[in-house]
mmCIF file with all atom_site columns, C-alpha atoms in Angstrom:
data_model
loop_
_atom_site.group_PDB
_atom_site.id
_atom_site.type_symbol
_atom_site.label_atom_id
_atom_site.label_alt_id
_atom_site.label_comp_id
_atom_site.label_asym_id
_atom_site.label_entity_id
_atom_site.label_seq_id
_atom_site.pdbx_PDB_ins_code
_atom_site.Cartn_x
_atom_site.Cartn_y
_atom_site.Cartn_z
_atom_site.occupancy
_atom_site.B_iso_or_equiv
_atom_site.pdbx_formal_charge
_atom_site.auth_seq_id
_atom_site.auth_comp_id
_atom_site.auth_asym_id
_atom_site.auth_atom_id
_atom_site.pdbx_PDB_model_num
ATOM 1   C CA . MET Y 1 1   ? 137.567 117.007 88.091  1.00 33.00 ? 1   MET Y CA 1
ATOM 2   C CA . ILE Y 1 2   ? 135.832 116.186 91.378  1.00 37.00 ? 2   ILE Y CA 1
ATOM 3   C CA . LEU Y 1 3   ? 133.230 118.894 90.773  1.00 36.00 ? 3   LEU Y CA 1
ATOM 4   C CA . ILE Y 1 4   ? 132.347 117.406 87.410  1.00 38.00 ? 4   ILE Y CA 1
ATOM 5   C CA . ALA Y 1 5   ? 131.874 113.953 88.927  1.00 39.00 ? 5   ALA Y CA 1
ATOM 6   C CA . ALA Y 1 6   ? 129.688 115.409 91.681  1.00 41.00 ? 6   ALA Y CA 1
ATOM 7   C CA . GLY Y 1 7   ? 127.627 117.269 89.090  1.00 42.00 ? 7   GLY Y CA 1
ATOM 8   C CA . LEU Y 1 8   ? 127.144 114.127 87.050  1.00 42.00 ? 8   LEU Y CA 1
ATOM 9   C CA . SER Y 1 9   ? 126.082 112.220 90.119  1.00 42.00 ? 9   SER Y CA 1
ATOM 10  C CA . GLY Y 1 10  ? 123.463 114.876 90.909  1.00 45.00 ? 10  GLY Y CA 1
ATOM 11  C CA . ALA Y 1 11  ? 122.166 114.765 87.327  1.00 42.00 ? 11  ALA Y CA 1
ATOM 12  C CA . ALA Y 1 12  ? 121.904 110.980 87.467  1.00 43.00 ? 12  ALA Y CA 1
ATOM 13  C CA . ASN Y 1 13  ? 119.944 111.154 90.737  1.00 43.00 ? 13  ASN Y CA 1
ATOM 14  C CA . ALA Y 1 14  ? 117.576 113.759 89.306  1.00 43.00 ? 14  ALA Y CA 1
ATOM 15  C CA . GLN Y 1 15  ? 116.682 111.454 86.409  1.00 44.00 ? 15  GLN Y CA 1
ATOM 16  C CA . ARG Y 1 16  ? 115.689 108.432 88.496  1.00 44.00 ? 16  ARG Y CA 1
ATOM 17  C CA . LEU Y 1 17  ? 112.449 106.774 87.583  1.00 41.00 ? 17  LEU Y CA 1
ATOM 18  C CA . PRO Y 1 18  ? 109.702 106.504 90.183  1.00 45.00 ? 18  PRO Y CA 1
ATOM 19  C CA . ALA Y 1 19  ? 109.516 103.279 92.153  1.00 52.00 ? 19  ALA Y CA 1
ATOM 20  C CA . THR Y 1 20  ? 107.697 100.553 90.289  1.00 52.00 ? 20  THR Y CA 1
ATOM 21  C CA . SER Y 1 21  ? 104.413 99.307  91.584  1.00 58.00 ? 21  SER Y CA 1
ATOM 22  C CA . ARG Y 1 22  ? 103.723 95.638  92.049  1.00 73.00 ? 22  ARG Y CA 1
ATOM 23  C CA . THR Y 1 23  ? 100.032 96.260  91.548  1.00 82.00 ? 23  THR Y CA 1
ATOM 24  C CA . VAL Y 1 24  ? 98.831  96.268  87.968  1.00 86.00 ? 24  VAL Y CA 1
ATOM 25  C CA . PHE Y 1 25  ? 95.251  96.770  86.882  1.00 88.00 ? 25  PHE Y CA 1
ATOM 26  C CA . LYS Y 1 26  ? 93.812  94.859  83.940  1.00 88.00 ? 26  LYS Y CA 1
ATOM 27  C CA . CYS Y 1 27  ? 91.257  97.113  82.291  1.00 87.00 ? 27  CYS Y CA 1
ATOM 28  C CA . GLU Y 1 28  ? 89.027  96.773  79.260  1.00 86.00 ? 28  GLU Y CA 1
ATOM 29  C CA . ALA Y 1 29  ? 88.598  99.917  77.187  1.00 79.00 ? 29  ALA Y CA 1
ATOM 30  C CA . ALA Y 1 30  ? 86.763  99.964  73.859  1.00 83.00 ? 30  ALA Y CA 1
ATOM 31  C CA . GLY Y 1 31  ? 87.015  96.177  73.612  1.00 86.00 ? 31  GLY Y CA 1
ATOM 32  C CA . LYS Y 1 32  ? 90.774  96.188  74.185  1.00 90.00 ? 32  LYS Y CA 1
ATOM 33  C CA . VAL Y 1 33  ? 92.609  94.920  77.255  1.00 90.00 ? 33  VAL Y CA 1
ATOM 34  C CA . VAL Y 1 34  ? 94.947  97.472  78.806  1.00 88.00 ? 34  VAL Y CA 1
ATOM 35  C CA . TYR Y 1 35  ? 97.345  96.942  81.715  1.00 87.00 ? 35  TYR Y CA 1
ATOM 36  C CA . SER Y 1 36  ? 98.103  99.974  83.854  1.00 85.00 ? 36  SER Y CA 1
ATOM 37  C CA . ASP Y 1 37  ? 99.295  101.087 87.264  1.00 85.00 ? 37  ASP Y CA 1
ATOM 38  C CA . GLU Y 1 38  ? 96.277  103.419 87.340  1.00 87.00 ? 38  GLU Y CA 1
ATOM 39  C CA . PRO Y 1 39  ? 92.952  102.007 88.558  1.00 88.00 ? 39  PRO Y CA 1
ATOM 40  C CA . CYS Y 1 40  ? 90.058  102.037 86.111  1.00 86.00 ? 40  CYS Y CA 1
ATOM 41  C CA . PRO Y 1 41  ? 86.373  101.079 86.281  1.00 86.00 ? 41  PRO Y CA 1
ATOM 42  C CA . ALA Y 1 42  ? 85.804  97.306  86.591  1.00 85.00 ? 42  ALA Y CA 1
ATOM 43  C CA . ALA Y 1 43  ? 89.563  96.692  86.823  1.00 85.00 ? 43  ALA Y CA 1
ATOM 44  C CA . LYS Y 1 44  ? 90.983  93.371  87.893  1.00 88.00 ? 44  LYS Y CA 1
ATOM 45  C CA . ARG Y 1 45  ? 93.885  93.864  90.308  1.00 86.00 ? 45  ARG Y CA 1
ATOM 46  C CA . LEU Y 1 46  ? 96.952  91.778  89.513  1.00 83.00 ? 46  LEU Y CA 1
ATOM 47  C CA . GLU Y 1 47  ? 99.922  91.395  91.833  1.00 79.00 ? 47  GLU Y CA 1
ATOM 48  C CA . ILE Y 1 48  ? 103.089 90.964  89.820  1.00 76.00 ? 48  ILE Y CA 1
ATOM 49  C CA . GLU Y 1 49  ? 106.469 89.723  90.911  1.00 72.00 ? 49  GLU Y CA 1
ATOM 50  C CA . PRO Y 1 50  ? 109.294 91.544  89.140  1.00 68.00 ? 50  PRO Y CA 1
ATOM 51  C CA . THR Y 1 51  ? 112.361 89.667  88.028  1.00 69.00 ? 51  THR Y CA 1
ATOM 52  C CA . ARG Y 1 52  ? 115.195 89.501  90.519  1.00 65.00 ? 52  ARG Y CA 1
ATOM 53  C CA . GLY Y 1 53  ? 118.281 89.655  88.379  1.00 65.00 ? 53  GLY Y CA 1
ATOM 54  C CA . LEU Y 1 54  ? 119.641 88.102  85.244  1.00 65.00 ? 54  LEU Y CA 1
ATOM 55  C CA . THR Y 1 55  ? 121.429 84.795  84.982  1.00 62.00 ? 55  THR Y CA 1
ATOM 56  C CA . THR Y 1 56  ? 123.764 84.310  82.030  1.00 65.00 ? 56  THR Y CA 1
ATOM 57  C CA . THR Y 1 57  ? 126.679 81.943  81.525  1.00 68.00 ? 57  THR Y CA 1
ATOM 58  C CA . GLY Y 1 58  ? 126.419 80.727  85.088  1.00 65.00 ? 58  GLY Y CA 1
ATOM 59  C CA . LYS Y 1 59  ? 126.747 84.202  86.591  1.00 69.00 ? 59  LYS Y CA 1
ATOM 60  C CA . GLU Y 1 60  ? 123.931 85.937  88.339  1.00 68.00 ? 60  GLU Y CA 1
ATOM 61  C CA . GLY Y 1 61  ? 123.672 89.692  87.896  1.00 71.00 ? 61  GLY Y CA 1
ATOM 62  C CA . LYS Y 1 62  ? 121.589 91.711  90.321  1.00 73.00 ? 62  LYS Y CA 1
ATOM 63  C CA . GLY Y 1 63  ? 121.156 95.436  90.306  1.00 75.00 ? 63  GLY Y CA 1
ATOM 64  C CA . ALA Y 1 64  ? 121.394 97.600  93.399  1.00 79.00 ? 64  ALA Y CA 1
ATOM 65  C CA . ASP Y 1 65  ? 117.592 97.766  93.650  1.00 75.00 ? 65  ASP Y CA 1
ATOM 66  C CA . VAL Y 1 66  ? 117.302 93.968  93.813  1.00 75.00 ? 66  VAL Y CA 1
ATOM 67  C CA . ARG Y 1 67  ? 120.150 93.713  96.337  1.00 81.00 ? 67  ARG Y CA 1
ATOM 68  C CA . HIS Y 1 68  ? 118.411 96.338  98.527  1.00 78.00 ? 68  HIS Y CA 1
ATOM 69  C CA . GLU Y 1 69  ? 115.104 94.495  98.257  1.00 80.00 ? 69  GLU Y CA 1
ATOM 70  C CA . ILE Y 1 70  ? 116.712 91.211  99.295  1.00 81.00 ? 70  ILE Y CA 1
ATOM 71  C CA . HIS Y 1 71  ? 118.459 92.978  102.181 1.00 80.00 ? 71  HIS Y CA 1
ATOM 72  C CA . ARG Y 1 72  ? 115.132 94.474  103.362 1.00 85.00 ? 72  ARG Y CA 1
ATOM 73  C CA . GLU Y 1 73  ? 113.497 91.023  103.175 1.00 84.00 ? 73  GLU Y CA 1
ATOM 74  C CA . GLN Y 1 74  ? 116.311 89.538  105.254 1.00 85.00 ? 74  GLN Y CA 1
ATOM 75  C CA . LEU Y 1 75  ? 115.995 92.358  107.775 1.00 79.00 ? 75  LEU Y CA 1
ATOM 76  C CA . ALA Y 1 76  ? 112.233 91.839  107.982 1.00 78.00 ? 76  ALA Y CA 1
ATOM 77  C CA . GLU Y 1 77  ? 112.776 88.139  108.652 1.00 85.00 ? 77  GLU Y CA 1
ATOM 78  C CA . ALA Y 1 78  ? 115.379 88.919  111.341 1.00 85.00 ? 78  ALA Y CA 1
ATOM 79  C CA . VAL Y 1 79  ? 113.061 91.265  113.247 1.00 80.00 ? 79  VAL Y CA 1
ATOM 80  C CA . ARG Y 1 80  ? 109.926 89.186  112.672 1.00 86.00 ? 80  ARG Y CA 1
ATOM 81  C CA . PRO Y 1 81  ? 109.927 87.799  116.240 1.00 88.00 ? 81  PRO Y CA 1
ATOM 82  C CA . ILE Y 1 82  ? 109.811 91.398  117.495 1.00 90.00 ? 82  ILE Y CA 1
ATOM 83  C CA . THR Y 1 83  ? 107.444 92.969  114.958 1.00 85.00 ? 83  THR Y CA 1
ATOM 84  C CA . GLY Y 1 84  ? 105.275 89.976  114.105 1.00 90.00 ? 84  GLY Y CA 1
ATOM 85  C CA . MET Y 1 85  ? 105.312 91.147  110.474 1.00 88.00 ? 85  MET Y CA 1
ATOM 86  C CA . ASN Y 1 86  ? 106.265 89.119  107.435 1.00 90.00 ? 86  ASN Y CA 1
ATOM 87  C CA . ALA Y 1 87  ? 108.403 90.712  104.684 1.00 89.00 ? 87  ALA Y CA 1
ATOM 88  C CA . THR Y 1 88  ? 105.383 92.087  102.800 1.00 88.00 ? 88  THR Y CA 1
ATOM 89  C CA . GLN Y 1 89  ? 103.822 93.639  105.905 1.00 90.00 ? 89  GLN Y CA 1
ATOM 90  C CA . TYR Y 1 90  ? 107.199 95.051  106.941 1.00 90.00 ? 90  TYR Y CA 1
ATOM 91  C CA . GLU Y 1 91  ? 107.673 96.668  103.513 1.00 90.00 ? 91  GLU Y CA 1
ATOM 92  C CA . VAL Y 1 92  ? 104.230 98.298  103.700 1.00 91.00 ? 92  VAL Y CA 1
ATOM 93  C CA . ALA Y 1 93  ? 105.020 99.648  107.176 1.00 92.00 ? 93  ALA Y CA 1
ATOM 94  C CA . ARG Y 1 94  ? 108.448 100.861 105.997 1.00 91.00 ? 94  ARG Y CA 1
ATOM 95  C CA . LYS Y 1 95  ? 106.949 102.766 103.069 1.00 90.00 ? 95  LYS Y CA 1
ATOM 96  C CA . ARG Y 1 96  ? 104.233 104.317 105.213 1.00 95.00 ? 96  ARG Y CA 1
ATOM 97  C CA . VAL Y 1 97  ? 106.408 105.383 108.153 1.00 94.00 ? 97  VAL Y CA 1
ATOM 98  C CA . TYR Y 1 98  ? 106.907 108.876 106.731 1.00 94.00 ? 98  TYR Y CA 1
ATOM 99  C CA . LEU Y 1 99  ? 103.212 109.478 106.101 1.00 96.00 ? 99  LEU Y CA 1
ATOM 100 C CA . ALA Y 1 100 ? 101.269 111.583 108.571 1.00 97.00 ? 100 ALA Y CA 1
ATOM 101 C CA . PRO Y 1 101 ? 99.550  109.499 111.291 1.00 97.00 ? 101 PRO Y CA 1
ATOM 102 C CA . GLU Y 1 102 ? 96.049  110.291 109.991 1.00 97.00 ? 102 GLU Y CA 1
ATOM 103 C CA . VAL Y 1 103 ? 97.104  109.255 106.475 1.00 97.00 ? 103 VAL Y CA 1
ATOM 104 C CA . ARG Y 1 104 ? 98.538  105.968 107.804 1.00 96.00 ? 104 ARG Y CA 1
ATOM 105 C CA . ARG Y 1 105 ? 95.236  105.300 109.577 1.00 97.00 ? 105 ARG Y CA 1
ATOM 106 C CA . GLU Y 1 106 ? 93.285  106.009 106.387 1.00 98.00 ? 106 GLU Y CA 1
ATOM 107 C CA . CYS Y 1 107 ? 95.621  103.723 104.430 1.00 97.00 ? 107 CYS Y CA 1
ATOM 108 C CA . ALA Y 1 108 ? 94.974  100.921 106.939 1.00 96.00 ? 108 ALA Y CA 1
ATOM 109 C CA . ARG Y 1 109 ? 91.215  101.475 106.627 1.00 97.00 ? 109 ARG Y CA 1
ATOM 110 C CA . LEU Y 1 110 ? 91.517  101.394 102.840 1.00 97.00 ? 110 LEU Y CA 1
ATOM 111 C CA . ASP Y 1 111 ? 93.528  98.132  103.005 1.00 95.00 ? 111 ASP Y CA 1
ATOM 112 C CA . ALA Y 1 112 ? 90.653  96.439  104.832 1.00 96.00 ? 112 ALA Y CA 1
ATOM 113 C CA . SER Y 1 113 ? 87.923  98.170  102.839 1.00 97.00 ? 113 SER Y CA 1
ATOM 114 C CA . MET Y 1 114 ? 89.425  97.286  99.459  1.00 96.00 ? 114 MET Y CA 1
ATOM 115 C CA . ALA Y 1 115 ? 89.889  93.641  100.469 1.00 95.00 ? 115 ALA Y CA 1
ATOM 116 C CA . SER Y 1 116 ? 86.242  93.519  101.514 1.00 96.00 ? 116 SER Y CA 1
ATOM 117 C CA . SER Y 1 117 ? 85.089  95.260  98.321  1.00 95.00 ? 117 SER Y CA 1
ATOM 118 C CA . GLU Y 1 118 ? 87.135  92.885  96.152  1.00 94.00 ? 118 GLU Y CA 1
ATOM 119 C CA . ALA Y 1 119 ? 85.472  89.920  97.878  1.00 95.00 ? 119 ALA Y CA 1
ATOM 120 C CA . ARG Y 1 120 ? 82.029  91.507  97.336  1.00 95.00 ? 120 ARG Y CA 1
ATOM 121 C CA . GLU Y 1 121 ? 82.942  92.145  93.688  1.00 93.00 ? 121 GLU Y CA 1
ATOM 122 C CA . ARG Y 1 122 ? 83.670  88.446  93.140  1.00 92.00 ? 122 ARG Y CA 1
ATOM 123 C CA . ALA Y 1 123 ? 80.250  87.513  94.531  1.00 93.00 ? 123 ALA Y CA 1
ATOM 124 C CA . ALA Y 1 124 ? 78.176  90.326  92.985  1.00 90.00 ? 124 ALA Y CA 1
ATOM 125 C CA . ASN Y 1 125 ? 76.314  90.529  89.705  1.00 89.00 ? 125 ASN Y CA 1
ATOM 126 C CA . GLY Y 1 126 ? 74.190  93.005  87.765  1.00 85.00 ? 126 GLY Y CA 1
ATOM 127 C CA . ARG Y 1 127 ? 73.465  96.360  89.362  1.00 89.00 ? 127 ARG Y CA 1
ATOM 128 C CA . GLU Y 1 128 ? 75.192  95.431  92.622  1.00 93.00 ? 128 GLU Y CA 1
ATOM 129 C CA . LEU Y 1 129 ? 78.373  94.587  90.669  1.00 93.00 ? 129 LEU Y CA 1
ATOM 130 C CA . ALA Y 1 130 ? 78.428  98.041  89.059  1.00 92.00 ? 130 ALA Y CA 1
ATOM 131 C CA . GLU Y 1 131 ? 77.979  99.720  92.458  1.00 94.00 ? 131 GLU Y CA 1
ATOM 132 C CA . VAL Y 1 132 ? 80.738  97.645  94.074  1.00 94.00 ? 132 VAL Y CA 1
ATOM 133 C CA . GLN Y 1 133 ? 83.107  98.334  91.156  1.00 94.00 ? 133 GLN Y CA 1
ATOM 134 C CA . SER Y 1 134 ? 82.382  102.058 91.354  1.00 95.00 ? 134 SER Y CA 1
ATOM 135 C CA . ASP Y 1 135 ? 83.090  102.078 95.091  1.00 96.00 ? 135 ASP Y CA 1
ATOM 136 C CA . LEU Y 1 136 ? 86.244  100.014 94.582  1.00 95.00 ? 136 LEU Y CA 1
ATOM 137 C CA . LEU Y 1 137 ? 87.500  102.449 91.932  1.00 96.00 ? 137 LEU Y CA 1
ATOM 138 C CA . ARG Y 1 138 ? 86.972  105.355 94.341  1.00 97.00 ? 138 ARG Y CA 1
ATOM 139 C CA . GLN Y 1 139 ? 88.895  103.499 97.072  1.00 97.00 ? 139 GLN Y CA 1
ATOM 140 C CA . ARG Y 1 140 ? 91.767  102.589 94.732  1.00 96.00 ? 140 ARG Y CA 1
ATOM 141 C CA . ASN Y 1 141 ? 92.083  106.167 93.502  1.00 96.00 ? 141 ASN Y CA 1
ATOM 142 C CA . ARG Y 1 142 ? 92.174  107.448 97.081  1.00 97.00 ? 142 ARG Y CA 1
ATOM 143 C CA . PHE Y 1 143 ? 94.779  104.803 97.994  1.00 96.00 ? 143 PHE Y CA 1
ATOM 144 C CA . LYS Y 1 144 ? 96.995  105.975 95.126  1.00 94.00 ? 144 LYS Y CA 1
ATOM 145 C CA . GLU Y 1 145 ? 96.378  109.652 95.937  1.00 96.00 ? 145 GLU Y CA 1
ATOM 146 C CA . LEU Y 1 146 ? 97.502  109.106 99.541  1.00 96.00 ? 146 LEU Y CA 1
ATOM 147 C CA . LYS Y 1 147 ? 100.595 107.188 98.344  1.00 93.00 ? 147 LYS Y CA 1
ATOM 148 C CA . CYS Y 1 148 ? 99.705  104.290 100.601 1.00 93.00 ? 148 CYS Y CA 1
#
């Protein structure tokens, strides 16, 4: 009986969905608006905040993923005097800790570069806008490829 339970547990772990992204891109394709986790040309980046549990009949239900996220936020706040990082910065650092050092450095460069490109995109028009959007798409694709 124990072997069956262990086998079921392994099967359940193998079927886990990938971690959700909080970054969604709003794209226009053939006159239709499409939302995707994949960058596209001239995409508008949207930061979404997923729900954090369900409240029904006065009871609050939170899944393990939400409980872990809240725990990580509390941990980040507890070590903030030492690290100087807020919860968002701490989460980025936590996810990147297993990346190779050169990949982490490239991710940091892309963070700054994409922020700069997004600011330029807001101010650009015409031909310059197309060039900035093309460069931004390249940066976003690289960011996703590196799993930053």
